[in-house]
Amino acid sequence: MFKSVNSLLYLSFLIVGLSLFLVIILGVRQYRVNAQYTEISSLSERTLFGFSTMREQMTEALISANYGELKAIIPDLEQLNTLVSKLYDYQMIPAQYKLAMADTIDLSSLVIGLRRLEVAEPKKAAALELQREMRRIGENLIKVDRIITAHIRDSVIGFQLSVIGTMGILISCASFVLIALYRRGVRPLLDLSRQVEADDVDLDQGFSCPPEAGRELQGLVVSVNRMLAERRSSGQGKAPHVGADHDLLSETVNETTNNLNAVINYAQLLLESGSEELSAEQREMIGRIVASGERIGEQWQRISREFNHQD
């Protein structure tokens, strides 16, 4: 699987790009989750603190029988009820928790009880009923605050764990792809580089490539070995022609040199034996013939030496 180096490169780029995309998406999602968690926790704490403050005020008013002060607390309770209703707008809070809050936290009934207290007789019994209602709502607010806070915290932790798991899977996949890329691409290239740089490289056998190398590298090694084989075969085909040319040139040089030596010797003999019968002009011409022959012989010898040196 994935014998091609190009496929491994494309796959690694795809995994890295997907990882970056998921990091951005999950980062934005994490920011929103944390923001909602902070808002819900802050709203729940404000609700609990506000109700605790108003409960103390109502308890003091009931103890001192100052029922007129209780009427002034009604607007604060209505505002607190609006604050509790905002918790229903958050999707992080499950629907069953919202239904439980609506059943157990009924601030409107507390407002109705405060208004009835003005005309209730006897007031002491109504005050006791109002205190029991405040205690019940206060306990329910504490329970709801703990339950919602714990649930949202667990949701945030679960989301973070899912993010960590997803990134772990992507990193593992990227690691496997990089290992495969190293085995099929990098390591065969390093081995091929060592073969090229070796002093005792055998060009007759060519270069070798490990079987786990990618298709591209195997094709490259096969092409290089084929090219070396073609050059060796072409060199062997030219060798007999070069030897034949060398023999022909050597034979020609020897024959030409021998003929030139014969001409030079004959001219020198003629010059020495017939010196009295030859005129000065004839002797000069014979001397030129001897000099030209010696010069031609030297040129042939030089050509022969240069050819032997190139061979």
Tab-separated table of C-alpha atoms in Angstrom:
chain	number	residue	atom	x	y	z
A	1	MET	CA	0.000	0.000	0.000
A	2	PHE	CA	1.253	3.474	-0.935
A	3	LYS	CA	4.249	2.261	-2.963
A	4	SER	CA	4.473	5.683	-4.590
A	5	VAL	CA	6.438	8.480	-2.948
A	6	ASN	CA	4.125	11.049	-4.539
A	7	SER	CA	1.101	9.402	-2.923
A	8	LEU	CA	2.774	9.535	0.477
A	9	LEU	CA	3.660	13.203	-0.010
A	10	TYR	CA	0.103	14.099	-1.022
A	11	LEU	CA	-1.285	12.106	1.909
A	12	SER	CA	1.034	13.824	4.388
A	13	PHE	CA	0.051	17.260	3.043
A	14	LEU	CA	-3.624	16.265	3.284
A	15	ILE	CA	-3.278	15.143	6.906
A	16	VAL	CA	-1.375	18.290	7.881
A	17	GLY	CA	-3.962	20.501	6.168
A	18	LEU	CA	-6.825	18.612	7.796
A	19	SER	CA	-5.120	18.920	11.181
A	20	LEU	CA	-4.740	22.673	10.795
A	21	PHE	CA	-8.371	22.984	9.689
A	22	LEU	CA	-9.598	20.965	12.670
A	23	VAL	CA	-7.385	22.951	15.026
A	24	ILE	CA	-9.044	26.163	13.834
A	25	ILE	CA	-12.580	24.730	13.978
A	26	LEU	CA	-12.100	23.084	17.365
A	27	GLY	CA	-10.359	26.167	18.709
A	28	VAL	CA	-13.340	28.347	17.790
A	29	ARG	CA	-15.709	25.763	19.262
A	30	GLN	CA	-13.636	25.571	22.443
A	31	TYR	CA	-13.712	29.351	22.774
A	32	ARG	CA	-17.510	29.404	22.464
A	33	VAL	CA	-17.962	26.553	24.939
A	34	ASN	CA	-15.725	28.253	27.488
A	35	ALA	CA	-17.554	31.546	26.969
A	36	GLN	CA	-20.959	29.902	27.559
A	37	TYR	CA	-19.629	28.048	30.589
A	38	THR	CA	-18.387	31.324	32.065
A	39	GLU	CA	-21.695	33.085	31.342
A	40	ILE	CA	-23.831	30.307	32.835
A	41	SER	CA	-21.657	30.023	35.934
A	42	SER	CA	-21.682	33.780	36.435
A	43	LEU	CA	-25.458	33.996	35.907
A	44	SER	CA	-26.108	31.124	38.316
A	45	GLU	CA	-23.883	32.676	40.978
A	46	ARG	CA	-25.573	36.058	40.580
A	47	THR	CA	-28.985	34.435	40.908
A	48	LEU	CA	-27.989	32.518	44.023
A	49	PHE	CA	-26.316	35.523	45.610
A	50	GLY	CA	-29.244	37.831	44.791
A	51	PHE	CA	-31.795	35.427	46.241
A	52	SER	CA	-29.702	34.914	49.383
A	53	THR	CA	-29.560	38.670	49.910
A	54	MET	CA	-33.298	39.119	49.396
A	55	ARG	CA	-34.035	36.133	51.635
A	56	GLU	CA	-32.135	37.765	54.495
A	57	GLN	CA	-34.015	41.010	53.943
A	58	MET	CA	-37.389	39.230	53.921
A	59	THR	CA	-36.461	37.201	57.018
A	60	GLU	CA	-35.537	40.358	58.939
A	61	ALA	CA	-38.749	42.045	57.803
A	62	LEU	CA	-40.849	39.069	58.884
A	63	ILE	CA	-39.120	38.870	62.257
A	64	SER	CA	-39.624	42.581	62.884
A	65	ALA	CA	-43.176	42.367	61.459
A	66	ASN	CA	-42.303	45.195	59.052
A	67	TYR	CA	-44.616	44.038	56.270
A	68	GLY	CA	-44.342	47.286	54.357
A	69	GLU	CA	-40.663	46.599	53.677
A	70	LEU	CA	-41.603	43.258	52.101
A	71	LYS	CA	-43.603	45.062	49.439
A	72	ALA	CA	-40.463	46.946	48.348
A	73	ILE	CA	-38.670	43.646	47.694
A	74	ILE	CA	-41.214	42.534	45.058
A	75	PRO	CA	-39.533	44.439	42.124
A	76	ASP	CA	-36.192	42.843	43.040
A	77	LEU	CA	-37.807	39.391	43.011
A	78	GLU	CA	-39.335	40.067	39.588
A	79	GLN	CA	-35.924	41.129	38.277
A	80	LEU	CA	-34.386	38.009	39.806
A	81	ASN	CA	-37.047	35.890	38.080
A	82	THR	CA	-36.042	37.462	34.750
A	83	LEU	CA	-32.427	36.592	35.513
A	84	VAL	CA	-33.372	32.961	36.167
A	85	SER	CA	-35.338	32.830	32.913
A	86	LYS	CA	-32.161	33.677	30.974
A	87	LEU	CA	-30.739	30.297	31.954
A	88	TYR	CA	-33.377	28.657	29.758
A	89	ASP	CA	-31.831	30.257	26.647
A	90	TYR	CA	-28.544	28.333	26.829
A	91	GLN	CA	-28.399	25.160	24.755
A	92	MET	CA	-25.681	23.680	26.959
A	93	ILE	CA	-28.264	23.153	29.713
A	94	PRO	CA	-30.240	19.971	28.961
A	95	ALA	CA	-34.016	20.176	28.566
A	96	GLN	CA	-34.679	17.967	31.613
A	97	TYR	CA	-32.722	20.397	33.791
A	98	LYS	CA	-34.773	23.298	32.460
A	99	LEU	CA	-38.018	21.473	33.281
A	100	ALA	CA	-36.748	20.708	36.781
A	101	MET	CA	-35.838	24.376	37.285
A	102	ALA	CA	-39.298	25.480	36.153
A	103	ASP	CA	-40.922	23.084	38.661
A	104	THR	CA	-38.681	23.747	41.661
A	105	ILE	CA	-37.751	27.431	41.301
A	106	ASP	CA	-41.023	29.361	41.211
A	107	LEU	CA	-40.222	32.945	42.168
A	108	SER	CA	-43.591	34.131	40.888
A	109	SER	CA	-45.333	32.161	43.651
A	110	LEU	CA	-43.090	33.919	46.158
A	111	VAL	CA	-44.131	37.302	44.755
A	112	ILE	CA	-47.785	36.267	45.024
A	113	GLY	CA	-47.199	35.187	48.626
A	114	LEU	CA	-45.691	38.585	49.513
A	115	ARG	CA	-48.681	40.394	48.049
A	116	ARG	CA	-51.141	38.150	49.891
A	117	LEU	CA	-49.311	38.749	53.144
A	118	GLU	CA	-50.684	42.297	53.315
A	119	VAL	CA	-54.273	41.073	53.559
A	120	ALA	CA	-53.674	37.640	55.075
A	121	GLU	CA	-55.067	36.871	58.518
A	122	PRO	CA	-53.515	35.707	60.682
A	123	LYS	CA	-50.244	37.080	59.313
A	124	LYS	CA	-48.092	34.810	61.434
A	125	ALA	CA	-49.278	31.667	59.637
A	126	ALA	CA	-48.803	33.361	56.249
A	127	ALA	CA	-45.305	34.479	57.313
A	128	LEU	CA	-44.374	30.928	58.283
A	129	GLU	CA	-45.643	29.643	54.946
A	130	LEU	CA	-43.619	32.350	53.193
A	131	GLN	CA	-40.469	31.345	55.085
A	132	ARG	CA	-40.947	27.697	54.150
A	133	GLU	CA	-41.352	28.706	50.504
A	134	MET	CA	-38.168	30.831	50.647
A	135	ARG	CA	-36.227	27.968	52.230
A	136	ARG	CA	-37.461	25.517	49.593
A	137	ILE	CA	-36.565	27.853	46.703
A	138	GLY	CA	-33.158	28.609	48.254
A	139	GLU	CA	-32.321	24.914	48.605
A	140	ASN	CA	-33.447	24.249	45.045
A	141	LEU	CA	-31.337	27.142	43.746
A	142	ILE	CA	-28.261	25.706	45.455
A	143	LYS	CA	-28.956	22.240	44.018
A	144	VAL	CA	-29.585	23.595	40.539
A	145	ASP	CA	-26.415	25.687	40.681
A	146	ARG	CA	-24.314	22.669	41.631
A	147	ILE	CA	-25.956	20.334	39.117
A	148	ILE	CA	-25.772	22.756	36.193
A	149	THR	CA	-22.212	23.803	36.998
A	150	ALA	CA	-21.075	20.180	37.284
A	151	HIS	CA	-22.857	19.189	34.066
A	152	ILE	CA	-21.404	22.063	32.065
A	153	ARG	CA	-17.945	21.410	33.502
A	154	ASP	CA	-18.244	17.760	32.481
A	155	SER	CA	-19.375	18.834	29.010
A	156	VAL	CA	-16.361	21.123	28.643
A	157	ILE	CA	-13.999	18.399	29.848
A	158	GLY	CA	-15.613	15.865	27.499
A	159	PHE	CA	-15.236	18.247	24.574
A	160	GLN	CA	-11.591	18.846	25.445
A	161	LEU	CA	-10.989	15.105	25.659
A	162	SER	CA	-12.604	14.624	22.255
A	163	VAL	CA	-10.361	17.354	20.847
A	164	ILE	CA	-7.302	15.685	22.353
A	165	GLY	CA	-8.392	12.287	21.005
A	166	THR	CA	-9.019	13.659	17.511
A	167	MET	CA	-5.668	15.420	17.399
A	168	GLY	CA	-3.977	12.292	18.752
A	169	ILE	CA	-5.462	10.209	15.925
A	170	LEU	CA	-4.372	12.756	13.315
A	171	ILE	CA	-0.869	12.984	14.781
A	172	SER	CA	-0.622	9.184	14.810
A	173	CYS	CA	-1.697	9.008	11.161
A	174	ALA	CA	0.799	11.719	10.244
A	175	SER	CA	3.552	9.853	12.100
A	176	PHE	CA	2.803	6.606	10.237
A	177	VAL	CA	2.811	8.442	6.904
A	178	LEU	CA	6.125	10.158	7.689
A	179	ILE	CA	7.673	6.831	8.719
A	180	ALA	CA	6.494	5.265	5.451
A	181	LEU	CA	7.821	8.278	3.524
A	182	TYR	CA	11.199	7.895	5.215
A	183	ARG	CA	11.349	4.167	4.415
A	184	ARG	CA	10.256	4.541	0.792
A	185	GLY	CA	11.878	7.856	-0.082
A	186	VAL	CA	14.503	9.267	2.252
A	187	ARG	CA	16.380	6.122	3.264
A	188	PRO	CA	16.699	4.761	-0.337
A	189	LEU	CA	17.981	8.178	-1.443
A	190	LEU	CA	20.603	8.154	1.316
A	191	ASP	CA	21.645	4.632	0.319
A	192	LEU	CA	21.873	5.652	-3.341
A	193	SER	CA	23.950	8.702	-2.364
A	194	ARG	CA	26.402	6.472	-0.490
A	195	GLN	CA	26.698	4.215	-3.547
A	196	VAL	CA	27.459	7.178	-5.806
A	197	GLU	CA	30.072	8.633	-3.432
A	198	ALA	CA	31.805	5.277	-2.821
A	199	ASP	CA	35.372	4.979	-4.195
A	200	ASP	CA	34.979	1.332	-5.194
A	201	VAL	CA	31.698	1.713	-7.057
A	202	ASP	CA	31.252	-0.990	-9.717
A	203	LEU	CA	29.630	0.586	-12.755
A	204	ASP	CA	29.422	-2.804	-14.489
A	205	GLN	CA	26.935	-4.057	-11.888
A	206	GLY	CA	25.137	-0.719	-11.649
A	207	PHE	CA	23.367	0.756	-8.650
A	208	SER	CA	21.055	-1.180	-6.329
A	209	CYS	CA	17.768	-0.093	-4.778
A	210	PRO	CA	16.078	-1.676	-1.725
A	211	PRO	CA	12.755	-3.436	-2.429
A	212	GLU	CA	10.814	-1.157	-0.055
A	213	ALA	CA	11.761	1.937	-2.067
A	214	GLY	CA	9.051	3.860	-3.880
A	215	ARG	CA	8.184	3.271	-7.522
A	216	GLU	CA	9.769	6.551	-8.602
A	217	LEU	CA	13.151	5.709	-7.059
A	218	GLN	CA	13.097	2.171	-8.432
A	219	GLY	CA	12.346	3.545	-11.889
A	220	LEU	CA	15.198	6.058	-11.541
A	221	VAL	CA	17.724	3.350	-10.601
A	222	VAL	CA	16.548	1.122	-13.465
A	223	SER	CA	16.927	4.006	-15.940
A	224	VAL	CA	20.438	4.860	-14.704
A	225	ASN	CA	21.555	1.223	-14.880
A	226	ARG	CA	20.103	0.913	-18.393
A	227	MET	CA	21.959	4.050	-19.497
A	228	LEU	CA	25.242	2.719	-18.075
A	229	ALA	CA	24.711	-0.609	-19.851
A	230	GLU	CA	24.075	1.156	-23.177
A	231	ARG	CA	27.245	3.196	-22.798
A	232	ARG	CA	29.261	0.071	-22.003
A	233	SER	CA	27.837	-1.764	-25.018
A	234	SER	CA	28.531	1.193	-27.321
A	235	GLY	CA	32.094	1.439	-25.981
A	236	GLN	CA	32.721	-2.249	-26.610
A	237	GLY	CA	31.402	-1.918	-30.160
A	238	LYS	CA	33.834	0.886	-30.912
A	239	ALA	CA	36.872	-0.890	-29.453
A	240	PRO	CA	37.619	-3.181	-32.499
A	241	HIS	CA	37.428	-0.194	-34.860
A	242	VAL	CA	39.835	1.754	-32.706
A	243	GLY	CA	42.279	-1.182	-32.675
A	244	ALA	CA	42.031	-1.587	-36.444
A	245	ASP	CA	42.672	2.128	-37.009
A	246	HIS	CA	45.680	1.973	-34.705
A	247	ASP	CA	47.174	-0.963	-36.612
A	248	LEU	CA	46.544	0.701	-39.956
A	249	LEU	CA	48.149	3.943	-38.832
A	250	SER	CA	51.174	2.145	-37.396
A	251	GLU	CA	51.638	0.191	-40.611
A	252	THR	CA	51.282	3.339	-42.719
A	253	VAL	CA	53.758	5.251	-40.562
A	254	ASN	CA	56.294	2.424	-40.762
A	255	GLU	CA	55.989	2.037	-44.527
A	256	THR	CA	56.154	5.773	-45.125
A	257	THR	CA	59.142	6.140	-42.810
A	258	ASN	CA	60.972	3.281	-44.525
A	259	ASN	CA	60.317	4.771	-47.956
A	260	LEU	CA	61.454	8.189	-46.789
A	261	ASN	CA	64.618	6.706	-45.302
A	262	ALA	CA	65.328	4.968	-48.611
A	263	VAL	CA	64.848	8.213	-50.536
A	264	ILE	CA	67.006	10.144	-48.062
A	265	ASN	CA	69.761	7.502	-48.149
A	266	TYR	CA	69.699	7.383	-51.953
A	267	ALA	CA	69.884	11.164	-52.171
A	268	GLN	CA	72.780	11.315	-49.686
A	269	LEU	CA	74.600	8.535	-51.570
A	270	LEU	CA	74.066	10.363	-54.849
A	271	LEU	CA	75.308	13.565	-53.292
A	272	GLU	CA	78.476	11.932	-51.933
A	273	SER	CA	79.356	9.739	-54.923
A	274	GLY	CA	78.717	12.238	-57.724
A	275	SER	CA	79.947	15.379	-56.087
A	276	GLU	CA	82.357	16.135	-58.957
A	277	GLU	CA	79.816	15.606	-61.735
A	278	LEU	CA	76.918	17.505	-60.062
A	279	SER	CA	76.587	21.183	-60.377
A	280	ALA	CA	76.046	23.446	-57.419
A	281	GLU	CA	72.377	23.880	-58.295
A	282	GLN	CA	71.806	20.103	-58.480
A	283	ARG	CA	73.534	19.519	-55.159
A	284	GLU	CA	71.339	22.235	-53.589
A	285	MET	CA	68.201	20.537	-54.898
A	286	ILE	CA	69.360	17.148	-53.554
A	287	GLY	CA	70.009	18.779	-50.154
A	288	ARG	CA	66.482	20.202	-50.150
A	289	ILE	CA	65.120	16.725	-50.934
A	290	VAL	CA	67.019	15.245	-47.972
A	291	ALA	CA	65.833	18.023	-45.632
A	292	SER	CA	62.219	17.691	-46.761
A	293	GLY	CA	62.329	13.932	-46.291
A	294	GLU	CA	63.707	14.251	-42.774
A	295	ARG	CA	61.032	16.844	-41.928
A	296	ILE	CA	58.238	14.625	-43.284
A	297	GLY	CA	59.563	11.683	-41.278
A	298	GLU	CA	59.560	13.733	-38.070
A	299	GLN	CA	55.946	14.796	-38.703
A	300	TRP	CA	54.859	11.184	-39.188
A	301	GLN	CA	56.619	10.132	-35.995
A	302	ARG	CA	54.927	12.939	-34.059
A	303	ILE	CA	51.498	11.938	-35.402
A	304	SER	CA	52.167	8.338	-34.383
A	305	ARG	CA	53.197	9.355	-30.850
A	306	GLU	CA	50.090	11.568	-30.371
A	307	PHE	CA	47.806	8.763	-31.537
A	308	ASN	CA	49.458	6.290	-29.185
A	309	HIS	CA	49.118	8.763	-26.306
A	310	GLN	CA	45.373	9.248	-26.953
A	311	ASP	CA	44.870	5.504	-27.150
